[in-house]
Coordinates of C-alpha atoms in Angstrom, one line a residue:
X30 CA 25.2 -75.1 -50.8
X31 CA 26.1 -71.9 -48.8
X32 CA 23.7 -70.9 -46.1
X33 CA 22.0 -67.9 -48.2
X34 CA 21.2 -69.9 -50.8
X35 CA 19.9 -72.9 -48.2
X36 CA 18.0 -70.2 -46.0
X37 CA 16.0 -69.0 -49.4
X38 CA 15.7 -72.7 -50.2
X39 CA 14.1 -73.7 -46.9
X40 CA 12.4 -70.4 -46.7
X41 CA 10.3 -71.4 -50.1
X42 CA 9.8 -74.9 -49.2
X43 CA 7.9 -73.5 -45.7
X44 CA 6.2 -70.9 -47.7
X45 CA 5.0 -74.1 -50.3
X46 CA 4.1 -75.8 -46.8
X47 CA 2.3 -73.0 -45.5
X48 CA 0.1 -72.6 -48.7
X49 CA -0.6 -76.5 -48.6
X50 CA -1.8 -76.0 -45.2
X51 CA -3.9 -73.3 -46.0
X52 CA -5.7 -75.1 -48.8
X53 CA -6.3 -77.6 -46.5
X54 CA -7.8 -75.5 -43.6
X55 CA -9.9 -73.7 -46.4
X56 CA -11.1 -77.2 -47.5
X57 CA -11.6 -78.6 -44.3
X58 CA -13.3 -75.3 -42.5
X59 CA -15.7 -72.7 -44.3
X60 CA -13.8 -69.3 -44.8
X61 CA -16.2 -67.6 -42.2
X62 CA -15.7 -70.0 -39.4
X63 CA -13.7 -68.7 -36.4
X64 CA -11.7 -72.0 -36.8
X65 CA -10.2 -71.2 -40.2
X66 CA -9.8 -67.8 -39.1
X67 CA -8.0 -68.5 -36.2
X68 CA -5.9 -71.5 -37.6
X69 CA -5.2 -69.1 -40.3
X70 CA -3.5 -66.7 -38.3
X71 CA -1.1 -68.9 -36.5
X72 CA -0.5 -70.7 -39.5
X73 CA 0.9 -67.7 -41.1
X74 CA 2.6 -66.8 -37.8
X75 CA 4.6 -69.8 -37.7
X76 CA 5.7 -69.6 -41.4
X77 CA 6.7 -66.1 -41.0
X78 CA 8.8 -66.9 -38.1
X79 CA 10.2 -69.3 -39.9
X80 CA 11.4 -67.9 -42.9
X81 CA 12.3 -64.1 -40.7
X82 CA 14.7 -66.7 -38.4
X83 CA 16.4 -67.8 -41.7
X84 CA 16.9 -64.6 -44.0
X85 CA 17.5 -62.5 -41.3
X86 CA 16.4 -59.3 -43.3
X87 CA 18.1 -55.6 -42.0
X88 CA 14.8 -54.1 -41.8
X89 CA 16.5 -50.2 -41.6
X90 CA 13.6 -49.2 -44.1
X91 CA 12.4 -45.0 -43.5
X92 CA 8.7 -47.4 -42.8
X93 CA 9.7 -48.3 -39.2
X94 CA 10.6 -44.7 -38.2
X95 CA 8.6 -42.8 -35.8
X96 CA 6.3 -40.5 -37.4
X97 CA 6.1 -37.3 -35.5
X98 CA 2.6 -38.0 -34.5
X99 CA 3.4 -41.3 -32.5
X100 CA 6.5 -39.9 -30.6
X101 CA 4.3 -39.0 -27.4
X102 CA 1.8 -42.0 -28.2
X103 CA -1.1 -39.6 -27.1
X104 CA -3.1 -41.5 -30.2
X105 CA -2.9 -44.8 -29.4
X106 CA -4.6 -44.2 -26.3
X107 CA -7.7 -43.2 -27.5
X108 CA -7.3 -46.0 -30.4
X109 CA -7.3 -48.1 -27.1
X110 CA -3.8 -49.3 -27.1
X111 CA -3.3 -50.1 -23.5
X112 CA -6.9 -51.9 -22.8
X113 CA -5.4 -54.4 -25.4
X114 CA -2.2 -53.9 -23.6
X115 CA -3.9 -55.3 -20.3
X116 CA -5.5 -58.1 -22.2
X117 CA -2.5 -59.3 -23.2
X118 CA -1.2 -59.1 -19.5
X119 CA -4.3 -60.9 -18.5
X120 CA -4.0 -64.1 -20.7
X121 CA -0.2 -64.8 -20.4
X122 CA 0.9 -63.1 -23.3
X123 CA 3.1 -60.6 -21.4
X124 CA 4.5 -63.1 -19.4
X125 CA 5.5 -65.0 -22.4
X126 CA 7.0 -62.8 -24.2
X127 CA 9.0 -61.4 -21.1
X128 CA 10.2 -65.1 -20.7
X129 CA 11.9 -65.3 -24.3
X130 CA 13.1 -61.7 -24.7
X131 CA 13.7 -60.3 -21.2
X132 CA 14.1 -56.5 -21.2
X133 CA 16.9 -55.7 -19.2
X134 CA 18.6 -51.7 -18.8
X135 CA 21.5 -52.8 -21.0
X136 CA 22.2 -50.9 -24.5
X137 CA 22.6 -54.5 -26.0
X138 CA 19.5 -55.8 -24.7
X139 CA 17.4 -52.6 -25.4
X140 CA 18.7 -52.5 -29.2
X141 CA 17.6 -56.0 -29.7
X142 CA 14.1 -55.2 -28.3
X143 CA 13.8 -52.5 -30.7
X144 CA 14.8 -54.5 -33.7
X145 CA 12.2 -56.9 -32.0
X146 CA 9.6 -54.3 -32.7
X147 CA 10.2 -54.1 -36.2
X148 CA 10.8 -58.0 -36.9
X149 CA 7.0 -58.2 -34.8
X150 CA 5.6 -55.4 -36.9
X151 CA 6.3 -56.6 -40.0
X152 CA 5.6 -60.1 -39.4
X153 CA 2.0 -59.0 -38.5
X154 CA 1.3 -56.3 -41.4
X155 CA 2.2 -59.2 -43.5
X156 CA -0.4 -61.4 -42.4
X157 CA -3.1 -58.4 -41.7
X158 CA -2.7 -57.8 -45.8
X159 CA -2.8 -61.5 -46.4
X160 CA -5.9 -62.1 -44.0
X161 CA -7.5 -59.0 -45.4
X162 CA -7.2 -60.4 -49.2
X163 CA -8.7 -63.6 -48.1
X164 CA -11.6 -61.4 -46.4
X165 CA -12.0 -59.6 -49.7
X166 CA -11.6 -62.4 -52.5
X167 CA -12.8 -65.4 -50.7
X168 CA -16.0 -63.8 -48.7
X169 CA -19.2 -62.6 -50.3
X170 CA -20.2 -60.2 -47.3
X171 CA -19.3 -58.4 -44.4
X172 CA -21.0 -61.2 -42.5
X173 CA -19.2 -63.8 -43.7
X174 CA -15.5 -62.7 -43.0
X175 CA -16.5 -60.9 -39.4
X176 CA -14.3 -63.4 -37.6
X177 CA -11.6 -62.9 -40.5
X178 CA -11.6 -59.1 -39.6
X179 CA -12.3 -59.2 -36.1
X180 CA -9.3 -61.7 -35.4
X181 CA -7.3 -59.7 -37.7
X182 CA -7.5 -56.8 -36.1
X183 CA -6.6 -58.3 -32.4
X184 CA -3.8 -60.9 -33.6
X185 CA -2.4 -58.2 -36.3
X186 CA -3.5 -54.3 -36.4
X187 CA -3.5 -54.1 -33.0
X188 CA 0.2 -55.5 -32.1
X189 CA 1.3 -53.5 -35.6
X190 CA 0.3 -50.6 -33.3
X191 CA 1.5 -52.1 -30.2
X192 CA 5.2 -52.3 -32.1
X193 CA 4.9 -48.4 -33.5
X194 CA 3.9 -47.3 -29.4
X195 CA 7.1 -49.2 -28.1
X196 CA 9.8 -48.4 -30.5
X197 CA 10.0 -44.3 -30.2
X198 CA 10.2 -45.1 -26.2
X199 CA 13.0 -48.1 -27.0
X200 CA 15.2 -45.3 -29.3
X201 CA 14.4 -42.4 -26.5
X202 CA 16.1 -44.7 -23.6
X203 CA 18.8 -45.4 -25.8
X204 CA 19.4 -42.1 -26.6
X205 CA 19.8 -41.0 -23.1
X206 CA 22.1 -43.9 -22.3
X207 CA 24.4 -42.8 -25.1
X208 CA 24.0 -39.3 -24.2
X209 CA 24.8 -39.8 -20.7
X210 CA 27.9 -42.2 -21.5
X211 CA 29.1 -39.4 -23.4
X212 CA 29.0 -37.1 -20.7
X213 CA 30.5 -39.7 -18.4
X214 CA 33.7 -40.4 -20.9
X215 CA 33.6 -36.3 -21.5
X216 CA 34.0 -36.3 -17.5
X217 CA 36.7 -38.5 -17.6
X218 CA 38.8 -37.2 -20.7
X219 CA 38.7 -33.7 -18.5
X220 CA 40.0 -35.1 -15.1

């Protein structure tokens, strides 16, 4: 079997997993509880890790460019962006995620955050539409999915955002490394 075809095959047999375990969560906890809403979550984190580690997807789509609008990130601030940026610094997150992708002033390094951003995005706009369609088919009220939308907009809308802040200042350091690279082998071409 080559290692496409057993990616895809283990891929399917987590996503098979995944839906067993959410059958199970939705039979053991009521849809509105914050338990199934928060098991739900990581559930789906896991299995998207888990299949994004194995198909290893380009993810060069015209989606994860910078729109105009977020280059200076002026509207995420009043979205609230860097509250829920000190919230994550105040229970660990930050710390965490430092630990397993250190950012370091290396082209390298600073491309693979910025892929980062786009792997994180996705992963999390999958599951907001996913957590959403639960909210919508499985709920009969507002009431009833609250902790469905309010833990899908903190564990998913709000990173999706968080990733969209971080890439256009990722590509704008990389730029000026390459630019001033360039100037430094233009220097050295003209000694």
């Amino acid at each position: 079997m080559t290692t496409n075809a057993k990616s895809w095959g283990i891929s399917i047999f987590a996503t098979i997993v995944t839906i067993v375990l959410c059958l199970v969560f939705f039979r053991m906890f009521t849809v509105e509880s914050f338990v199934f809403s928060w098991g739900l979550n990581f559930l789906l984190m896991g299995w998207y890790t888990v299949v994004i580690t194995l198909l290893k997807p380009d993810l060069d789509w015209s989606y994860f460019q910078p729109k105009p609008f977020e280059q200076e990130g002026r509207w995420y601030k009043y979205l609230g962006l860097h509250l829920y940026r000190k919230l994550l610094v105040a229970v660990g997150w930050e710390k965490i995620s430092k630990q397993n992708n250190p950012v370091k002033k290396e082209p390298a390094c600073l491309q693979t955050c910025e892929r980062n951003t786009r792997i994180s995005e996705l992963g999390h706009l999958i599951i907001a539409v996913i957590v959403f369609a639960i909210a919508v088919f499985f709920t009969s009220s507002v009431t009833e999915s609250k902790w469905l939308i309010i833990l899908n907009v903190l564990l998913n809308i709000y990173p999706i955002l968080l990733q969209r802040y971080n890439r256009p200042r990722y590509r704008k350091i990389l730029q000026r490394m390459e630019a001033r690279q360039h100037d430094q082998e233009l220097v050295r071409l003209l000694k």
